Amino acid sequence: MAKDSEILQLQGLRRAFNEAGLRLNEKLVLYRHEGTLEKLRTIIDLMGDPEAIYAMGGMLYGITPILREKNVDFDRCLLIGEEVVWKPDFRGWQISQDFDALAELAVQQLLAEIGGAPRRDQELPRFIQNITC
């Protein structure tokens, strides 16, 4: 579930599928638009519990009611979410980053731009932690 087709997380997901020799079914990638929750409900109705859900950004909050309504079995469906949307009953892979390092890089970049330096992209590693209840 993503905001648009070009966000970095989705590009990384596509690359990971490709490197693993797997095909990502783009028809199952849902974007944050009106009707997304109904599409998720329909997919679960037609296909049963998914093998995994990667909820990017704050989408975990939006889809949680559907996942509960459909009684998705999280022993069989891997839920992948970001640390900033952590929920007390979350089980799955939590993707996080070093927010102190992120803030430091942002300040350095801002000061550099104030001094006339060009804007440049920065990359920080993200960390994956398995959360179990």
CSV table of N, CA and C in Angstrom, one decimal:
chain,number,residue,atom,x,y,z
A,1,MET,N,0.8,-1.2,0.0
A,1,MET,CA,0.0,0.0,0.0
A,1,MET,C,0.9,1.2,0.0
A,2,ALA,N,0.7,2.1,-1.0
A,2,ALA,CA,1.6,3.2,-1.1
A,2,ALA,C,0.9,4.5,-1.6
A,3,LYS,N,1.5,5.6,-1.4
A,3,LYS,CA,0.9,6.9,-1.9
A,3,LYS,C,1.0,7.0,-3.4
A,4,ASP,N,2.1,6.7,-4.0
A,4,ASP,CA,2.2,6.7,-5.5
A,4,ASP,C,3.2,5.7,-5.9
A,5,SER,N,3.2,5.5,-7.2
A,5,SER,CA,4.0,4.4,-7.8
A,5,SER,C,5.5,4.6,-7.8
A,6,GLU,N,6.0,5.8,-7.5
A,6,GLU,CA,7.4,6.1,-7.6
A,6,GLU,C,8.1,6.3,-6.3
A,7,ILE,N,7.4,6.1,-5.1
A,7,ILE,CA,8.1,6.4,-3.9
A,7,ILE,C,9.2,5.4,-3.7
A,8,LEU,N,10.2,5.8,-2.9
A,8,LEU,CA,11.4,5.0,-2.8
A,8,LEU,C,11.2,3.6,-2.2
A,9,GLN,N,10.2,3.5,-1.2
A,9,GLN,CA,10.0,2.2,-0.6
A,9,GLN,C,9.4,1.2,-1.6
A,10,LEU,N,8.6,1.7,-2.5
A,10,LEU,CA,8.0,0.8,-3.5
A,10,LEU,C,9.1,0.4,-4.5
A,11,GLN,N,10.0,1.4,-4.9
A,11,GLN,CA,11.1,1.0,-5.8
A,11,GLN,C,12.0,-0.1,-5.1
A,12,GLY,N,12.2,0.1,-3.8
A,12,GLY,CA,13.0,-0.9,-3.1
A,12,GLY,C,12.3,-2.3,-3.0
A,13,LEU,N,11.0,-2.3,-2.9
A,13,LEU,CA,10.2,-3.5,-2.8
A,13,LEU,C,10.3,-4.2,-4.2
A,14,ARG,N,10.2,-3.4,-5.3
A,14,ARG,CA,10.3,-4.0,-6.6
A,14,ARG,C,11.7,-4.6,-6.8
A,15,ARG,N,12.7,-3.9,-6.4
A,15,ARG,CA,14.1,-4.4,-6.5
A,15,ARG,C,14.3,-5.7,-5.7
A,16,ALA,N,13.7,-5.7,-4.5
A,16,ALA,CA,13.9,-6.9,-3.7
A,16,ALA,C,13.2,-8.1,-4.3
A,17,PHE,N,12.0,-7.9,-4.9
A,17,PHE,CA,11.3,-9.0,-5.6
A,17,PHE,C,12.2,-9.5,-6.7
A,18,ASN,N,12.7,-8.5,-7.5
A,18,ASN,CA,13.5,-8.8,-8.7
A,18,ASN,C,14.8,-9.6,-8.3
A,19,GLU,N,15.5,-9.1,-7.3
A,19,GLU,CA,16.7,-9.8,-6.8
A,19,GLU,C,16.4,-11.2,-6.3
A,20,ALA,N,15.2,-11.4,-5.8
A,20,ALA,CA,14.8,-12.8,-5.3
A,20,ALA,C,14.3,-13.7,-6.4
A,21,GLY,N,14.2,-13.1,-7.6
A,21,GLY,CA,13.7,-13.9,-8.7
A,21,GLY,C,12.2,-14.1,-8.7
A,22,LEU,N,11.5,-13.2,-8.0
A,22,LEU,CA,10.0,-13.2,-7.8
A,22,LEU,C,9.4,-12.1,-8.6
A,23,ARG,N,8.2,-12.3,-9.0
A,23,ARG,CA,7.4,-11.3,-9.7
A,23,ARG,C,6.4,-10.6,-8.7
A,24,LEU,N,6.5,-9.3,-8.7
A,24,LEU,CA,5.6,-8.5,-7.9
A,24,LEU,C,4.3,-8.3,-8.7
A,25,ASN,N,3.2,-8.8,-8.2
A,25,ASN,CA,2.0,-8.5,-8.9
A,25,ASN,C,1.5,-7.1,-8.7
A,26,GLU,N,1.7,-6.2,-9.6
A,26,GLU,CA,1.4,-4.8,-9.5
A,26,GLU,C,-0.1,-4.6,-9.3
A,27,LYS,N,-0.9,-5.5,-9.7
A,27,LYS,CA,-2.3,-5.4,-9.5
A,27,LYS,C,-2.7,-5.4,-8.0
A,28,LEU,N,-1.8,-6.0,-7.2
A,28,LEU,CA,-2.1,-6.1,-5.7
A,28,LEU,C,-1.4,-4.9,-5.0
A,29,VAL,N,-0.8,-4.0,-5.7
A,29,VAL,CA,-0.2,-2.8,-5.0
A,29,VAL,C,-1.3,-1.8,-5.0
A,30,LEU,N,-1.7,-1.4,-3.8
A,30,LEU,CA,-2.8,-0.5,-3.6
A,30,LEU,C,-2.2,0.9,-3.2
A,31,TYR,N,-2.8,1.9,-3.8
A,31,TYR,CA,-2.4,3.3,-3.5
A,31,TYR,C,-3.4,4.0,-2.7
A,32,ARG,N,-2.9,5.0,-2.0
A,32,ARG,CA,-3.8,5.8,-1.0
A,32,ARG,C,-4.7,6.7,-1.8
A,33,HIS,N,-5.8,6.1,-2.2
A,33,HIS,CA,-6.8,6.9,-3.0
A,33,HIS,C,-8.2,6.5,-2.4
A,34,GLU,N,-9.2,7.2,-2.8
A,34,GLU,CA,-10.6,6.9,-2.4
A,34,GLU,C,-10.9,5.5,-3.0
A,35,GLY,N,-11.4,4.6,-2.1
A,35,GLY,CA,-11.8,3.3,-2.6
A,35,GLY,C,-10.7,2.2,-2.2
A,36,THR,N,-9.6,2.7,-1.7
A,36,THR,CA,-8.5,1.7,-1.4
A,36,THR,C,-8.9,0.7,-0.4
A,37,LEU,N,-9.6,1.1,0.7
A,37,LEU,CA,-10.0,0.1,1.7
A,37,LEU,C,-11.0,-0.9,1.1
A,38,GLU,N,-11.9,-0.5,0.3
A,38,GLU,CA,-12.8,-1.4,-0.4
A,38,GLU,C,-12.0,-2.4,-1.3
A,39,LYS,N,-11.0,-1.9,-2.0
A,39,LYS,CA,-10.2,-2.8,-2.8
A,39,LYS,C,-9.5,-3.8,-1.9
A,40,LEU,N,-8.9,-3.4,-0.8
A,40,LEU,CA,-8.3,-4.3,0.1
A,40,LEU,C,-9.3,-5.4,0.6
A,41,ARG,N,-10.4,-4.9,1.0
A,41,ARG,CA,-11.5,-5.9,1.4
A,41,ARG,C,-11.8,-6.9,0.3
A,42,THR,N,-11.9,-6.4,-0.9
A,42,THR,CA,-12.2,-7.3,-2.0
A,42,THR,C,-11.1,-8.3,-2.3
A,43,ILE,N,-9.9,-7.8,-2.2
A,43,ILE,CA,-8.7,-8.7,-2.4
A,43,ILE,C,-8.7,-9.9,-1.4
A,44,ILE,N,-9.0,-9.5,-0.1
A,44,ILE,CA,-9.0,-10.5,0.9
A,44,ILE,C,-10.1,-11.5,0.7
A,45,ASP,N,-11.3,-10.9,0.3
A,45,ASP,CA,-12.5,-11.8,0.1
A,45,ASP,C,-12.2,-12.8,-1.0
A,46,LEU,N,-11.5,-12.4,-2.1
A,46,LEU,CA,-11.3,-13.2,-3.3
A,46,LEU,C,-10.1,-14.2,-3.1
A,47,MET,N,-9.1,-13.7,-2.4
A,47,MET,CA,-7.8,-14.5,-2.3
A,47,MET,C,-7.5,-15.0,-0.9
A,48,GLY,N,-8.3,-14.7,0.1
A,48,GLY,CA,-8.0,-15.1,1.4
A,48,GLY,C,-6.9,-14.2,2.0
A,49,ASP,N,-6.3,-14.7,3.1
A,49,ASP,CA,-5.3,-13.9,3.8
A,49,ASP,C,-4.1,-13.8,2.9
A,50,PRO,N,-3.5,-12.6,2.7
A,50,PRO,CA,-2.3,-12.4,2.0
A,50,PRO,C,-1.1,-13.0,2.7
A,51,GLU,N,-0.1,-13.2,1.9
A,51,GLU,CA,1.2,-13.7,2.5
A,51,GLU,C,1.9,-12.6,3.3
A,52,ALA,N,1.7,-11.4,2.8
A,52,ALA,CA,2.4,-10.2,3.4
A,52,ALA,C,1.7,-9.0,3.0
A,53,ILE,N,1.8,-8.0,3.9
A,53,ILE,CA,1.3,-6.6,3.6
A,53,ILE,C,2.4,-5.7,4.1
A,54,TYR,N,2.8,-4.9,3.1
A,54,TYR,CA,3.8,-3.8,3.4
A,54,TYR,C,3.0,-2.5,3.4
A,55,ALA,N,2.7,-2.0,4.6
A,55,ALA,CA,2.0,-0.8,4.7
A,55,ALA,C,3.0,0.4,4.8
A,56,MET,N,3.1,1.2,3.8
A,56,MET,CA,4.1,2.3,3.8
A,56,MET,C,3.5,3.5,4.4
A,57,GLY,N,4.4,4.3,5.1
A,57,GLY,CA,3.9,5.5,5.7
A,57,GLY,C,2.9,5.2,6.7
A,58,GLY,N,1.9,6.0,6.8
A,58,GLY,CA,0.8,5.9,7.8
A,58,GLY,C,-0.3,5.0,7.4
A,59,MET,N,-0.2,4.2,6.3
A,59,MET,CA,-1.3,3.4,5.8
A,59,MET,C,-1.7,2.3,6.8
A,60,LEU,N,-0.8,1.9,7.7
A,60,LEU,CA,-1.1,0.9,8.6
A,60,LEU,C,-2.4,1.2,9.4
A,61,TYR,N,-2.5,2.5,9.8
A,61,TYR,CA,-3.6,3.0,10.6
A,61,TYR,C,-4.9,2.8,9.8
A,62,GLY,N,-4.8,3.2,8.5
A,62,GLY,CA,-6.0,3.1,7.6
A,62,GLY,C,-6.5,1.7,7.4
A,63,ILE,N,-5.6,0.8,7.3
A,63,ILE,CA,-6.1,-0.6,6.9
A,63,ILE,C,-6.3,-1.5,8.1
A,64,THR,N,-5.9,-1.1,9.3
A,64,THR,CA,-6.1,-1.9,10.5
A,64,THR,C,-7.6,-2.4,10.7
A,65,PRO,N,-8.6,-1.5,10.5
A,65,PRO,CA,-10.0,-1.9,10.7
A,65,PRO,C,-10.4,-3.0,9.7
A,66,ILE,N,-9.9,-3.0,8.5
A,66,ILE,CA,-10.2,-4.0,7.5
A,66,ILE,C,-9.5,-5.3,7.9
A,67,LEU,N,-8.3,-5.3,8.3
A,67,LEU,CA,-7.5,-6.5,8.7
A,67,LEU,C,-8.2,-7.1,9.9
A,68,ARG,N,-8.7,-6.3,10.9
A,68,ARG,CA,-9.4,-6.9,12.0
A,68,ARG,C,-10.8,-7.5,11.6
A,69,GLU,N,-11.5,-6.7,10.7
A,69,GLU,CA,-12.8,-7.2,10.2
A,69,GLU,C,-12.7,-8.5,9.5
A,70,LYS,N,-11.6,-8.7,8.8
A,70,LYS,CA,-11.4,-9.9,8.0
A,70,LYS,C,-10.7,-11.0,8.8
A,71,ASN,N,-10.4,-10.7,10.1
A,71,ASN,CA,-9.7,-11.7,10.9
A,71,ASN,C,-8.4,-12.3,10.3
A,72,VAL,N,-7.6,-11.4,9.7
A,72,VAL,CA,-6.4,-11.8,9.0
A,72,VAL,C,-5.5,-12.5,10.0
A,73,ASP,N,-5.0,-13.7,9.7
A,73,ASP,CA,-4.2,-14.5,10.5
A,73,ASP,C,-2.7,-14.1,10.4
A,74,PHE,N,-2.2,-13.3,11.4
A,74,PHE,CA,-0.9,-12.8,11.3
A,74,PHE,C,0.2,-13.8,11.7
A,75,ASP,N,-0.2,-15.0,11.9
A,75,ASP,CA,0.8,-16.1,12.0
A,75,ASP,C,1.1,-16.6,10.6
A,76,ARG,N,0.2,-16.3,9.6
A,76,ARG,CA,0.4,-16.6,8.2
A,76,ARG,C,0.7,-15.4,7.3
A,77,CYS,N,0.3,-14.3,7.7
A,77,CYS,CA,0.4,-13.1,6.9
A,77,CYS,C,1.5,-12.1,7.6
A,78,LEU,N,2.6,-11.9,6.9
A,78,LEU,CA,3.6,-11.0,7.5
A,78,LEU,C,3.2,-9.6,7.3
A,79,LEU,N,3.1,-8.8,8.4
A,79,LEU,CA,2.7,-7.4,8.3
A,79,LEU,C,4.0,-6.6,8.4
A,80,ILE,N,4.2,-5.7,7.5
A,80,ILE,CA,5.4,-4.9,7.5
A,80,ILE,C,5.0,-3.4,7.6
A,81,GLY,N,5.5,-2.8,8.6
A,81,GLY,CA,5.1,-1.4,8.8
A,81,GLY,C,6.3,-0.5,9.3
A,82,GLU,N,6.1,0.7,9.4
A,82,GLU,CA,7.1,1.7,9.8
A,82,GLU,C,7.0,2.0,11.2
A,83,GLU,N,8.1,2.3,11.9
A,83,GLU,CA,8.2,2.5,13.3
A,83,GLU,C,7.3,3.7,13.7
A,84,VAL,N,7.2,4.7,12.9
A,84,VAL,CA,6.4,5.9,13.3
A,84,VAL,C,4.9,5.6,13.3
A,85,VAL,N,4.5,4.5,12.9
A,85,VAL,CA,3.1,4.1,13.0
A,85,VAL,C,2.9,2.9,13.8
A,86,TRP,N,3.8,2.6,14.7
A,86,TRP,CA,3.8,1.5,15.6
A,86,TRP,C,2.5,1.4,16.4
A,87,LYS,N,1.9,0.3,16.5
A,87,LYS,CA,0.7,0.1,17.3
A,87,LYS,C,1.0,-1.0,18.4
A,88,PRO,N,0.4,-0.9,19.6
A,88,PRO,CA,0.7,-1.8,20.7
A,88,PRO,C,0.5,-3.3,20.3
A,89,ASP,N,-0.5,-3.6,19.4
A,89,ASP,CA,-0.7,-5.0,19.1
A,89,ASP,C,0.0,-5.4,17.7
A,90,PHE,N,0.9,-4.6,17.3
A,90,PHE,CA,1.6,-4.9,16.0
A,90,PHE,C,2.5,-6.1,16.1
A,91,ARG,N,2.4,-7.0,15.2
A,91,ARG,CA,3.3,-8.1,15.0
A,91,ARG,C,3.8,-8.1,13.6
A,92,GLY,N,5.0,-8.3,13.4
A,92,GLY,CA,5.6,-8.3,12.0
A,92,GLY,C,6.9,-7.6,12.0
A,93,TRP,N,7.3,-7.2,10.8
A,93,TRP,CA,8.6,-6.5,10.6
A,93,TRP,C,8.4,-5.0,10.8
A,94,GLN,N,9.2,-4.4,11.6
A,94,GLN,CA,9.1,-3.0,11.8
A,94,GLN,C,10.3,-2.3,11.1
A,95,ILE,N,10.1,-1.4,10.3
A,95,ILE,CA,11.1,-0.7,9.5
A,95,ILE,C,11.3,0.6,10.2
A,96,SER,N,12.6,0.9,10.6
A,96,SER,CA,12.8,2.1,11.4
A,96,SER,C,14.1,2.8,10.8
A,97,GLN,N,14.4,3.9,11.3
A,97,GLN,CA,15.6,4.6,10.9
A,97,GLN,C,16.1,5.4,12.1
A,98,ASP,N,17.4,5.8,12.1
A,98,ASP,CA,18.0,6.6,13.1
A,98,ASP,C,17.6,8.0,13.0
A,99,PHE,N,16.6,8.4,13.8
A,99,PHE,CA,16.1,9.8,13.7
A,99,PHE,C,17.1,10.8,14.1
A,100,ASP,N,18.0,10.5,15.0
A,100,ASP,CA,19.0,11.5,15.4
A,100,ASP,C,19.9,11.8,14.2
A,101,ALA,N,20.3,10.7,13.5
A,101,ALA,CA,21.2,10.9,12.3
A,101,ALA,C,20.4,11.6,11.2
A,102,LEU,N,19.1,11.3,11.1
A,102,LEU,CA,18.3,12.0,10.1
A,102,LEU,C,18.2,13.5,10.4
A,103,ALA,N,18.0,13.8,11.6
A,103,ALA,CA,18.0,15.3,12.0
A,103,ALA,C,19.3,15.9,11.8
A,104,GLU,N,20.4,15.3,12.1
A,104,GLU,CA,21.7,15.8,11.9
A,104,GLU,C,22.0,16.1,10.4
A,105,LEU,N,21.6,15.1,9.6
A,105,LEU,CA,21.8,15.3,8.1
A,105,LEU,C,21.0,16.5,7.6
A,106,ALA,N,19.8,16.6,8.1
A,106,ALA,CA,18.9,17.6,7.7
A,106,ALA,C,19.4,19.0,8.0
A,107,VAL,N,19.9,19.1,9.2
A,107,VAL,CA,20.5,20.4,9.7
A,107,VAL,C,21.8,20.7,8.8
A,108,GLN,N,22.6,19.7,8.6
A,108,GLN,CA,23.8,19.9,7.8
A,108,GLN,C,23.4,20.4,6.4
A,109,GLN,N,22.4,19.7,5.8
A,109,GLN,CA,22.0,20.1,4.4
A,109,GLN,C,21.4,21.5,4.4
A,110,LEU,N,20.6,21.8,5.4
A,110,LEU,CA,20.0,23.2,5.5
A,110,LEU,C,21.1,24.2,5.6
A,111,LEU,N,22.1,24.0,6.5
A,111,LEU,CA,23.1,25.0,6.6
A,111,LEU,C,24.0,25.1,5.3
A,112,ALA,N,24.2,24.0,4.7
A,112,ALA,CA,25.0,24.0,3.4
A,112,ALA,C,24.2,24.8,2.4
A,113,GLU,N,22.9,24.6,2.3
A,113,GLU,CA,22.1,25.3,1.3
A,113,GLU,C,22.0,26.8,1.6
A,114,ILE,N,21.9,27.1,2.9
A,114,ILE,CA,21.9,28.6,3.3
A,114,ILE,C,23.3,29.2,2.8
A,115,GLY,N,24.3,28.4,2.9
A,115,GLY,CA,25.6,28.9,2.4
A,115,GLY,C,25.9,28.9,0.9
A,116,GLY,N,24.8,28.5,0.2
A,116,GLY,CA,24.9,28.5,-1.3
A,116,GLY,C,25.2,27.1,-1.9
A,117,ALA,N,25.3,26.1,-1.2
A,117,ALA,CA,25.5,24.8,-1.7
A,117,ALA,C,24.3,24.3,-2.4
A,118,PRO,N,24.4,23.4,-3.4
A,118,PRO,CA,23.2,22.9,-4.1
A,118,PRO,C,22.5,21.8,-3.2
A,119,ARG,N,21.3,21.7,-3.5
A,119,ARG,CA,20.5,20.6,-2.8
A,119,ARG,C,21.0,19.3,-3.3
A,120,ARG,N,21.1,18.3,-2.4
A,120,ARG,CA,21.5,17.0,-2.8
A,120,ARG,C,20.7,15.9,-2.0
A,121,ASP,N,20.5,14.8,-2.6
A,121,ASP,CA,19.8,13.7,-2.0
A,121,ASP,C,20.8,13.1,-0.9
A,122,GLN,N,20.2,12.7,0.1
A,122,GLN,CA,20.9,12.0,1.2
A,122,GLN,C,20.3,10.6,1.4
A,123,GLU,N,21.1,9.6,1.8
A,123,GLU,CA,20.5,8.3,2.1
A,123,GLU,C,21.0,7.9,3.4
A,124,LEU,N,20.1,7.3,4.2
A,124,LEU,CA,20.4,6.7,5.5
A,124,LEU,C,20.0,5.3,5.5
A,125,PRO,N,20.7,4.4,6.1
A,125,PRO,CA,20.2,3.0,6.2
A,125,PRO,C,19.0,2.9,7.1
A,126,ARG,N,18.1,2.0,6.7
A,126,ARG,CA,16.9,1.7,7.5
A,126,ARG,C,17.1,0.4,8.2
A,127,PHE,N,16.5,0.1,9.3
A,127,PHE,CA,16.7,-1.1,10.0
A,127,PHE,C,15.4,-1.9,10.1
A,128,ILE,N,15.5,-3.2,10.1
A,128,ILE,CA,14.3,-4.0,10.2
A,128,ILE,C,14.4,-4.8,11.5
A,129,GLN,N,13.3,-4.8,12.2
A,129,GLN,CA,13.2,-5.5,13.5
A,129,GLN,C,12.0,-6.4,13.5
A,130,ASN,N,12.1,-7.6,13.9
A,130,ASN,CA,10.9,-8.5,13.9
A,130,ASN,C,10.2,-8.3,15.3
A,131,ILE,N,9.0,-7.9,15.3
A,131,ILE,CA,8.2,-7.6,16.5
A,131,ILE,C,7.2,-8.8,16.7
A,132,THR,N,7.3,-9.5,17.8
A,132,THR,CA,6.4,-10.5,18.1
A,132,THR,C,5.7,-10.2,19.4
A,133,CYS,N,4.4,-10.7,19.5
A,133,CYS,CA,3.7,-10.5,20.8
A,133,CYS,C,3.9,-11.6,21.8
